[in-house]
Amino acid sequence: MSIDNRKYFKLLADYEKHCIRIAQATSINIHETPEEKLKRMKWLEGDYGRWFEYYFPNYAKSKCAWFHIELANQIIKNKRIRIIAEWFRSAAKSVHIDLGIPLHLYLAKSDLKFMLLIGENEKKANQLLSGIQAELQHNNRLKNDYGQKFQQGDWAEGDFTTTDGVKFTAIGFGQSPRGAREGAERPDYIVPDDIDNRRHVNNDRLMREGVEYLTEDVWGTFDSSENSRERFVYANNNFHKNSITNRLKLYFLQILQKRKERKEKSSTVYKVITVNAVKDLVSFTPEWPEKTTAKYWKEKYEDMPKRAFMREYMNTHVEEGKIFKFDDIQFSKPLALKQYDALCFYGDLSYKAQADYKALILVGKKGREFHILLSYVRQKSRADCAAWLYDVYEKYKLQNHAINYIIEGLFAMDEFVNDFDTEGDKRGYYIPVAASKRGKENKYDRIESMSGFFERRNVFFNELVKVNADQQELISQLLAFEKGSNAHDDGPDALHGAFSILNAYTVPKGHQYAFGQRVNHHY
């Protein structure tokens, strides 16, 4: 017998044992009256947590966490939703997203017709699908309350159908989902589960194509009609800045940011639910206290490399920065603009390459501290930069504050002058922008010169926009910065420009830097 055949038969044997355990765990009360049964079912169906814990005792060894219920409620109430469950490892992502929530939609809400499950590969996708078939066939509590639902098909083939025509299909990541349908029904609940591959995160093309596969091929399988159900649920911990998970998250955040800025509303909800294992690395208070204690997480943190813990359990990419260190990246709430000693909006608009980033950054200085307040770090056009600058100028009433607006090489670049003036023509006023006089020699040295401010813990990012895509990109560029690297550095270069202007306007008067723990007296 071949190795593949042995693995297949072992998989079938494990599945049969799993089915036996389900049947044994799901005992029922045979003396319950029809009235008592209906009353109990109504009570259970009124709360996803109660429903899950009753029907799936094999999985519900701990009570559902707040984030399980929050995710379920978001999916239940929104028929058109794209949502990312950015949860730590061991947060029961697959159990709820692949099993509990779709079965709740199907059985308790009658609001699911076709589930498409996408795994890292076809074999893993089929294994994930097996959980649903096993429950429908062998869960006595489900069968007692909702009847025998399984009809035909086999999870091992990646496809089965219920007695009332609901279809469950599994495919591997990258396989074409186009044309997927069951009669007149197209997929209305799609979940890619753990599709990110650590081996490929440094392949920019593969990661970019992965996002395109989800947003084009997979989303394209939804039915395009006014009243269609379009539930897309993505589950993965966010372990690397170049991963599909992080790229998709940044795409979602950009959509949400754009909607907020333009006060747009849409029938499709975009949402990211981020859950780390613990609230902080001091108290280690767990986000799922029903399952683990602070003591458990503190010991786990101490027993493994910090980089690994942050990636797997805190959804944080700890880059081994050569110049700017992860431990020196700090956040705080900003002061009121009028409280700063000086403010500078500095732009590095990378005129020569369309693929480079355009960076516009507002920094405030208070005493020895630099507060990074607003950031634009995007691979967009110069016209988009100009529009964003005017938008935030109006939103935060920046005309009421003494701010230096400096854009590198502005008046030597006719193209951007036109973009800038065109935006001003539309608004009926002009932001008072001046050209930077900063020299262009030795870009590496001038960016590296900022590292001392970070090491002294004098630089703070805006805590109120901690998940802002632009601010995250700026941090990523800082951590990736090193000599000889091909990583983008337009954000750090703009930041250095702002620091230089602010230092020129706030010359210290006889004070010396004091090293040591900062006391946060401003916030």
Coordinates of C-alpha atoms in Angstrom, one line a residue:
M1 CA 0.0 0.0 0.0
S2 CA 1.4 3.4 -1.0
I3 CA 2.1 6.1 1.6
D4 CA -0.7 8.3 0.1
N5 CA -3.2 5.4 0.5
R6 CA -2.1 4.8 4.1
K7 CA -2.6 8.5 4.9
Y8 CA -6.0 8.4 3.3
F9 CA -7.2 5.4 5.2
K10 CA -5.8 6.8 8.5
L11 CA -7.8 10.0 7.8
L12 CA -11.0 8.0 7.3
A13 CA -10.3 6.1 10.5
D14 CA -9.8 9.3 12.4
Y15 CA -13.0 10.7 11.0
E16 CA -15.0 7.7 12.1
K17 CA -13.6 8.0 15.6
H18 CA -14.5 11.7 15.6
C19 CA -18.0 10.8 14.6
I20 CA -18.3 8.3 17.4
R21 CA -17.1 10.9 19.9
I22 CA -19.7 13.4 18.6
A23 CA -22.5 10.9 19.0
Q24 CA -21.4 10.0 22.5
A25 CA -21.1 13.6 23.6
T26 CA -24.5 14.8 22.3
S27 CA -27.0 13.0 24.6
I28 CA -30.6 14.2 24.5
N29 CA -33.5 14.2 26.9
I30 CA -35.9 11.6 25.5
H31 CA -38.6 12.6 28.0
E32 CA -38.8 16.2 26.8
T33 CA -42.2 17.3 25.6
P34 CA -42.7 19.1 22.2
E35 CA -43.5 22.3 24.1
E36 CA -40.4 22.1 26.2
K37 CA -38.3 21.4 23.2
L38 CA -39.6 24.4 21.3
K39 CA -39.1 26.7 24.3
R40 CA -35.6 25.4 24.8
M41 CA -34.7 25.8 21.1
K42 CA -36.0 29.4 21.0
W43 CA -34.0 30.2 24.1
L44 CA -30.8 28.7 22.6
E45 CA -31.3 30.4 19.2
G46 CA -31.6 33.8 20.9
D47 CA -27.9 33.8 21.8
Y48 CA -25.1 32.3 19.6
G49 CA -22.9 31.5 22.6
R50 CA -25.6 29.5 24.3
W51 CA -26.5 27.8 21.0
F52 CA -22.9 26.8 20.3
E53 CA -22.1 25.5 23.8
Y54 CA -25.2 23.3 23.8
Y55 CA -24.9 21.7 20.3
F56 CA -21.1 21.3 20.2
P57 CA -20.0 20.1 23.6
N58 CA -16.9 18.4 22.0
Y59 CA -15.6 21.9 21.1
A60 CA -17.1 24.0 23.9
K61 CA -14.8 22.9 26.6
S62 CA -14.6 26.5 27.7
K63 CA -17.4 29.1 27.4
C64 CA -17.4 31.2 24.3
A65 CA -15.3 34.3 24.4
W66 CA -16.7 37.8 23.8
F67 CA -15.0 37.9 20.4
H68 CA -16.7 34.7 19.2
I69 CA -20.1 36.2 20.0
E70 CA -19.2 39.6 18.6
L71 CA -18.1 38.0 15.3
A72 CA -21.2 35.8 15.1
N73 CA -23.5 38.8 15.7
Q74 CA -21.8 40.9 13.1
I75 CA -22.2 38.1 10.5
I76 CA -25.7 37.3 11.5
K77 CA -27.0 40.9 11.3
N78 CA -25.2 41.9 8.1
K79 CA -26.1 40.0 5.0
R80 CA -23.4 41.7 3.0
I81 CA -20.2 41.8 5.0
R82 CA -16.5 41.3 4.4
I83 CA -14.8 40.7 7.8
I84 CA -11.4 39.7 8.9
A85 CA -10.9 37.7 12.1
E86 CA -7.4 38.7 13.0
W87 CA -7.2 36.4 16.1
F88 CA -4.3 34.9 18.0
R89 CA -3.3 31.3 17.5
S90 CA -5.5 28.9 19.5
A91 CA -8.4 31.4 19.5
A92 CA -10.8 28.8 18.0
K93 CA -11.0 30.6 14.7
S94 CA -11.8 27.5 12.6
V95 CA -14.3 26.0 15.0
H96 CA -16.5 29.1 15.0
I97 CA -16.0 30.4 11.5
D98 CA -15.9 27.0 9.6
L99 CA -18.5 25.2 11.8
G100 CA -20.5 27.0 14.5
I101 CA -21.4 30.2 12.7
P102 CA -22.4 28.7 9.3
L103 CA -24.4 26.0 11.0
H104 CA -26.1 28.6 13.1
L105 CA -27.0 30.6 10.0
Y106 CA -28.2 27.5 8.3
L107 CA -30.2 25.8 11.1
A108 CA -31.2 28.6 13.5
K109 CA -31.6 31.5 11.0
S110 CA -32.4 29.7 7.7
D111 CA -30.0 32.3 6.2
L112 CA -27.4 30.2 4.3
K113 CA -27.7 28.4 1.0
F114 CA -24.2 27.7 -0.2
M115 CA -21.0 27.7 1.8
L116 CA -17.6 27.8 0.1
L117 CA -14.6 26.9 2.3
I118 CA -11.1 27.6 1.0
G119 CA -8.1 25.9 2.7
E120 CA -4.4 26.3 2.3
N121 CA -4.7 23.3 -0.2
E122 CA -7.4 21.0 -1.3
K123 CA -6.7 18.3 1.3
K124 CA -6.8 20.7 4.2
A125 CA -9.9 22.3 2.8
N126 CA -11.7 18.9 2.7
Q127 CA -10.6 18.1 6.2
L128 CA -12.1 21.4 7.4
L129 CA -15.3 20.6 5.6
S130 CA -15.5 17.1 7.2
G131 CA -16.3 18.8 10.5
I132 CA -19.7 20.1 9.2
Q133 CA -20.7 16.8 7.6
A134 CA -19.8 14.9 10.8
E135 CA -22.0 17.1 12.9
L136 CA -24.9 16.9 10.5
Q137 CA -24.7 13.1 10.4
H138 CA -23.8 12.2 13.9
N139 CA -24.7 15.0 16.3
N140 CA -27.8 13.7 18.2
R141 CA -28.7 17.1 19.5
L142 CA -28.8 18.7 16.0
K143 CA -30.7 15.7 14.6
N144 CA -33.2 15.7 17.4
D145 CA -33.9 19.5 17.1
Y146 CA -33.5 20.1 13.3
G147 CA -33.9 16.6 11.8
Q148 CA -31.7 14.6 9.5
K149 CA -30.1 17.2 7.2
F150 CA -27.3 15.3 5.4
Q151 CA -28.4 13.9 2.0
Q152 CA -25.6 13.1 -0.4
G153 CA -22.0 13.8 -1.3
D154 CA -18.8 13.3 0.7
W155 CA -16.4 15.7 2.4
A156 CA -13.5 13.6 1.1
E157 CA -14.5 14.8 -2.3
G158 CA -15.0 18.3 -1.1
D159 CA -18.7 18.5 -1.7
F160 CA -22.0 17.5 -0.1
T161 CA -25.6 18.6 0.0
T162 CA -28.4 18.6 2.6
T163 CA -32.0 17.4 2.3
D164 CA -33.2 21.0 1.9
G165 CA -30.7 21.8 -0.9
V166 CA -28.0 23.6 1.0
K167 CA -24.6 23.0 -0.4
F168 CA -21.2 22.8 1.2
T169 CA -18.1 22.9 -1.0
A170 CA -14.3 23.0 -0.3
I171 CA -11.4 24.0 -2.6
G172 CA -7.8 24.7 -2.2
F173 CA -6.3 28.2 -2.2
G174 CA -5.7 29.3 -5.8
Q175 CA -8.2 26.8 -7.3
S176 CA -10.7 28.6 -9.5
P177 CA -14.1 29.1 -7.8
R178 CA -15.6 30.7 -10.9
G179 CA -18.9 29.3 -11.9
A180 CA -19.6 27.7 -8.5
R181 CA -23.3 27.3 -8.1
E182 CA -26.0 24.8 -7.0
G183 CA -29.1 25.3 -9.2
A184 CA -29.8 29.0 -9.0
E185 CA -27.7 29.5 -5.9
R186 CA -24.2 30.9 -5.8
P187 CA -22.0 30.9 -2.7
D188 CA -23.3 33.2 0.0
Y189 CA -20.9 32.4 2.8
I190 CA -17.2 32.2 1.9
V191 CA -14.4 31.5 4.4
P192 CA -10.7 31.3 3.6
D193 CA -9.1 29.6 6.6
D194 CA -5.4 29.7 7.4
I195 CA -4.4 30.2 3.8
D196 CA -1.3 32.2 4.6
N197 CA 2.0 30.4 4.0
R198 CA 5.1 31.4 6.0
R199 CA 7.3 29.9 3.3
H200 CA 6.1 32.4 0.7
V201 CA 5.8 35.7 2.6
N202 CA 9.0 37.1 1.1
N203 CA 7.7 36.5 -2.4
D204 CA 6.0 39.8 -3.1
R205 CA 4.4 38.6 -6.3
L206 CA 2.8 35.6 -4.7
M207 CA 1.4 37.6 -1.9
R208 CA 0.0 40.3 -4.2
E209 CA -1.6 37.6 -6.4
G210 CA -3.0 36.0 -3.3
V211 CA -4.9 39.2 -2.4
E212 CA -6.0 39.5 -6.0
Y213 CA -7.3 35.9 -6.0
L214 CA -9.5 36.7 -3.0
T215 CA -10.8 40.2 -4.1
E216 CA -11.3 39.2 -7.7
D217 CA -11.8 35.5 -8.3
V218 CA -13.4 34.6 -4.9
W219 CA -15.5 37.7 -4.4
G220 CA -16.6 37.4 -8.0
T221 CA -18.5 34.1 -7.2
F222 CA -21.1 36.0 -5.1
D223 CA -24.4 36.6 -6.8
S224 CA -24.6 40.2 -8.2
S225 CA -28.0 41.3 -7.2
E226 CA -29.5 43.9 -4.9
N227 CA -30.8 41.5 -2.3
S228 CA -28.0 38.9 -2.5
R229 CA -26.2 37.5 0.6
E230 CA -22.4 38.1 0.5
R231 CA -20.7 37.0 3.7
F232 CA -16.9 36.8 3.4
V233 CA -15.1 35.8 6.6
Y234 CA -11.3 35.7 6.6
A235 CA -9.5 34.0 9.5
N236 CA -5.8 34.1 10.3
N237 CA -3.4 35.4 12.8
N238 CA -1.3 38.3 11.4
F239 CA 2.2 37.1 11.6
H240 CA 4.1 39.0 8.9
K241 CA 3.8 42.5 7.4
N242 CA 4.0 41.0 3.8
S243 CA 1.5 38.3 4.4
I244 CA -1.8 38.0 2.6
T245 CA -3.5 38.6 6.0
N246 CA -1.7 41.9 6.6
R247 CA -2.2 43.1 3.0
L248 CA -5.9 42.3 3.0
K249 CA -6.2 44.1 6.4
L250 CA -4.5 47.2 5.1
Y251 CA -6.8 47.1 2.0
F252 CA -9.8 47.0 4.4
L253 CA -8.5 49.8 6.5
Q254 CA -7.9 52.0 3.4
I255 CA -11.6 51.4 2.4
L256 CA -12.8 52.2 5.9
Q257 CA -10.6 55.3 6.1
K258 CA -11.8 56.6 2.7
R259 CA -15.4 56.1 3.7
K260 CA -14.9 57.9 7.0
E261 CA -13.1 60.8 5.3
R262 CA -15.8 61.2 2.6
K263 CA -18.6 60.2 4.9
E264 CA -19.7 57.5 2.5
K265 CA -22.1 54.7 3.3
S266 CA -22.4 51.3 1.6
S267 CA -24.6 48.3 1.8
T268 CA -21.5 46.1 2.2
V269 CA -19.9 46.2 5.7
Y270 CA -16.1 46.1 6.0
K271 CA -14.7 45.2 9.4
V272 CA -11.6 44.0 11.1
I273 CA -11.8 42.3 14.5
T274 CA -8.4 42.1 16.0
V275 CA -7.9 39.9 19.1
N276 CA -4.6 39.4 20.8
A277 CA -4.0 36.7 23.4
V278 CA -3.5 39.2 26.3
K279 CA -4.4 42.9 26.8
D280 CA -0.8 43.9 27.6
L281 CA 2.6 42.4 28.5
V282 CA 2.5 43.7 32.1
S283 CA -0.6 42.2 33.6
F284 CA -1.0 39.5 30.9
T285 CA -4.8 39.7 31.3
P286 CA -6.2 37.2 28.8
E287 CA -8.8 38.1 26.2
W288 CA -10.3 34.6 26.7
P289 CA -10.2 34.3 30.5
E290 CA -12.7 31.4 30.3
K291 CA -9.9 29.3 28.7
T292 CA -6.6 30.5 30.0
T293 CA -5.1 32.5 32.9
A294 CA -2.7 35.4 33.1
K295 CA -0.2 33.0 34.7
Y296 CA -0.4 30.7 31.7
W297 CA 0.3 33.5 29.2
K298 CA 3.1 35.0 31.3
E299 CA 4.9 31.7 31.4
K300 CA 4.4 31.2 27.7
Y301 CA 5.8 34.6 27.0
E302 CA 8.9 33.9 29.1
D303 CA 9.4 30.5 27.7
M304 CA 9.6 31.4 24.0
P305 CA 11.3 34.1 21.9
K306 CA 9.6 37.5 22.1
R307 CA 9.5 37.8 18.3
A308 CA 7.6 34.5 18.0
F309 CA 5.2 35.4 20.8
M310 CA 4.4 38.8 19.3
R311 CA 3.8 37.3 15.9
E312 CA 1.7 34.3 16.9
Y313 CA -0.2 35.7 19.8
M314 CA -0.2 39.5 19.5
N315 CA -0.7 40.0 15.8
T316 CA 2.4 42.1 15.8
H317 CA 5.3 42.0 13.2
V318 CA 8.5 42.3 15.2
E319 CA 11.0 43.3 12.6
E320 CA 14.7 43.0 13.5
G321 CA 15.4 46.6 12.6
K322 CA 19.0 47.3 12.1
I323 CA 18.6 51.1 12.8
F324 CA 15.2 51.6 14.2
K325 CA 14.2 49.1 16.9
F326 CA 10.8 47.6 17.5
D327 CA 11.0 48.3 21.2
D328 CA 11.5 52.0 20.5
I329 CA 8.2 52.3 18.7
Q330 CA 5.9 54.1 21.2
F331 CA 2.3 55.4 21.1
S332 CA 0.5 58.1 23.0
K333 CA -2.6 60.2 22.7
P334 CA -1.8 63.5 21.0
L335 CA -2.0 66.9 22.6
A336 CA -4.3 69.7 21.4
L337 CA -2.5 71.3 18.4
K338 CA -2.3 74.6 20.2
Q339 CA -0.2 73.0 23.0
Y340 CA 2.8 72.1 20.8
D341 CA 5.8 74.3 20.6
A342 CA 6.0 73.9 16.8
L343 CA 4.2 72.0 14.1
C344 CA 5.4 70.9 10.7
F345 CA 3.7 69.2 7.8
Y346 CA 6.5 67.8 5.6
G347 CA 6.1 66.0 2.2
D348 CA 8.4 63.8 0.2
L349 CA 6.5 63.2 -3.0
S350 CA 9.0 61.0 -4.9
Y351 CA 8.6 62.6 -8.3
K352 CA 10.8 60.3 -10.3
A353 CA 9.1 56.9 -9.8
Q354 CA 5.4 56.1 -9.9
A355 CA 6.0 52.9 -7.9
D356 CA 7.6 54.9 -5.0
Y357 CA 5.5 56.1 -2.0
K358 CA 4.3 59.6 -1.6
A359 CA 4.7 60.7 2.0
L360 CA 3.1 63.7 3.9
I361 CA 3.5 63.7 7.6
L362 CA 2.4 66.2 10.3
V363 CA 4.7 66.2 13.4
G364 CA 4.3 68.3 16.5
K365 CA 7.1 69.0 19.0
K366 CA 6.7 69.6 22.7
G367 CA 9.8 70.0 24.7
R368 CA 12.1 67.1 23.7
E369 CA 9.2 65.0 22.3
F370 CA 8.2 64.5 18.7
H371 CA 4.5 63.5 18.2
I372 CA 3.7 62.0 14.8
L373 CA 0.1 63.2 14.4
L374 CA -1.1 62.5 10.8
S375 CA 0.5 60.4 8.1
Y376 CA -0.1 59.9 4.4
V377 CA 2.2 57.1 3.1
R378 CA 0.8 55.6 -0.1
Q379 CA 1.6 54.5 -3.6
K380 CA -0.8 57.0 -5.1
S381 CA -0.7 59.9 -7.5
R382 CA 0.5 63.4 -6.6
A383 CA -3.1 64.6 -7.2
D384 CA -4.3 62.2 -4.5
C385 CA -1.6 63.6 -2.1
A386 CA -2.9 67.2 -2.7
A387 CA -6.5 66.2 -2.2
W388 CA -5.7 64.4 1.1
L389 CA -3.7 67.4 2.4
Y390 CA -6.6 69.7 1.6
D391 CA -9.1 67.3 3.2
V392 CA -7.2 67.1 6.6
Y393 CA -6.6 70.9 6.4
E394 CA -10.4 71.4 6.4
K395 CA -11.3 68.5 8.7
Y396 CA -8.9 69.6 11.6
K397 CA -9.3 73.4 10.8
L398 CA -5.5 73.7 10.4
Q399 CA -5.8 77.3 9.3
N400 CA -6.3 78.2 12.9
H401 CA -2.8 76.9 13.8
A402 CA 0.8 78.0 13.1
I403 CA 2.0 75.1 10.9
N404 CA 5.0 75.0 8.6
Y405 CA 4.0 73.3 5.3
I406 CA 7.1 72.2 3.6
I407 CA 7.2 70.0 0.5
E408 CA 10.5 68.8 -0.9
G409 CA 11.4 70.4 -4.2
L410 CA 7.8 71.7 -4.7
F411 CA 8.6 74.7 -6.8
A412 CA 11.1 72.9 -9.0
M413 CA 8.5 70.4 -10.0
D414 CA 6.0 71.9 -12.4
E415 CA 3.9 68.7 -12.4
F416 CA 3.1 68.8 -8.7
V417 CA 2.7 72.6 -8.7
N418 CA -0.1 72.0 -11.2
D419 CA -1.7 69.2 -9.1
F420 CA -1.5 71.4 -6.0
D421 CA -2.8 74.5 -7.7
T422 CA -5.6 72.6 -9.4
E423 CA -6.8 71.3 -6.0
G424 CA -6.6 74.8 -4.6
D425 CA -8.6 76.1 -7.5
K426 CA -11.4 73.6 -6.7
R427 CA -11.5 74.7 -3.0
G428 CA -11.1 78.4 -3.6
Y429 CA -8.1 78.8 -1.4
Y430 CA -4.4 77.7 -1.2
I431 CA -2.5 76.0 1.6
P432 CA 0.7 78.1 2.2
V433 CA 3.3 75.6 1.1
A434 CA 7.0 76.4 0.9
A435 CA 9.8 74.5 -0.8
S436 CA 12.3 72.5 1.3
K437 CA 15.9 73.8 1.3
R438 CA 17.2 70.5 2.6
G439 CA 20.2 69.1 0.8
K440 CA 19.7 65.8 -1.1
E441 CA 23.1 64.3 -0.4
N442 CA 23.5 61.1 1.6
K443 CA 19.9 60.1 2.3
Y444 CA 21.0 57.1 4.4
D445 CA 22.9 59.3 6.9
R446 CA 20.2 61.8 7.3
I447 CA 17.5 59.2 8.0
E448 CA 19.8 57.3 10.4
S449 CA 20.4 60.5 12.3
M450 CA 16.9 60.3 13.6
S451 CA 17.6 57.0 15.4
G452 CA 18.9 58.8 18.5
F453 CA 15.5 60.4 19.1
F454 CA 13.9 57.0 19.0
E455 CA 16.5 55.4 21.3
R456 CA 15.9 58.2 23.8
R457 CA 12.2 57.4 23.7
N458 CA 11.3 60.9 22.5
V459 CA 9.2 59.9 19.5
F460 CA 5.5 58.9 19.8
F461 CA 3.0 57.8 17.2
N462 CA -0.6 58.7 17.4
E463 CA -2.4 56.1 19.6
L464 CA -5.8 57.3 18.3
V465 CA -5.0 56.0 14.8
K466 CA -3.0 53.0 15.9
V467 CA -4.4 50.8 13.2
N468 CA -4.3 53.4 10.5
A469 CA -2.8 51.9 7.3
D470 CA -0.6 55.0 6.6
Q471 CA 0.9 55.0 10.1
Q472 CA 1.5 51.3 9.9
E473 CA 3.3 51.7 6.6
L474 CA 5.5 54.4 8.1
I475 CA 6.4 52.2 11.0
S476 CA 7.1 49.3 8.6
Q477 CA 9.4 51.5 6.5
L478 CA 11.3 52.6 9.6
L479 CA 11.9 49.1 10.8
A480 CA 12.9 47.9 7.4
F481 CA 15.4 50.7 6.9
E482 CA 19.1 49.8 6.6
K483 CA 22.0 50.5 4.3
G484 CA 21.9 48.7 1.0
S485 CA 18.2 47.7 1.4
N486 CA 15.8 48.0 -1.5
A487 CA 12.9 48.7 1.0
H488 CA 10.9 51.9 0.5
D489 CA 12.1 54.8 2.6
D490 CA 10.0 57.8 1.5
G491 CA 8.1 57.8 4.8
P492 CA 11.3 58.0 7.0
D493 CA 12.8 60.6 4.7
A494 CA 9.7 62.8 5.1
L495 CA 9.8 62.3 8.9
H496 CA 13.4 63.4 9.0
G497 CA 12.5 66.5 7.0
A498 CA 9.8 67.4 9.7
F499 CA 12.2 66.7 12.5
S500 CA 14.8 69.0 10.9
I501 CA 12.3 71.9 10.5
L502 CA 11.0 71.5 14.1
N503 CA 14.5 71.4 15.6
A504 CA 15.3 74.6 13.8
Y505 CA 12.3 76.3 15.2
T506 CA 12.7 75.0 18.8
V507 CA 16.4 75.5 19.7
P508 CA 17.1 74.1 23.2
K509 CA 18.0 76.7 25.8
G510 CA 20.7 75.2 27.9
H511 CA 19.0 71.9 28.4
Q512 CA 20.7 68.6 28.2
Y513 CA 19.1 65.3 27.4
A514 CA 18.4 63.0 30.4
F515 CA 18.4 59.3 29.7
G516 CA 16.1 57.0 31.5
Q517 CA 12.5 56.0 31.9
R518 CA 10.1 58.6 30.5
V519 CA 7.3 59.8 32.9
N520 CA 4.1 60.3 30.8
H521 CA 2.9 63.6 32.3
H522 CA 1.3 65.0 29.2
Y523 CA -1.6 62.5 28.8

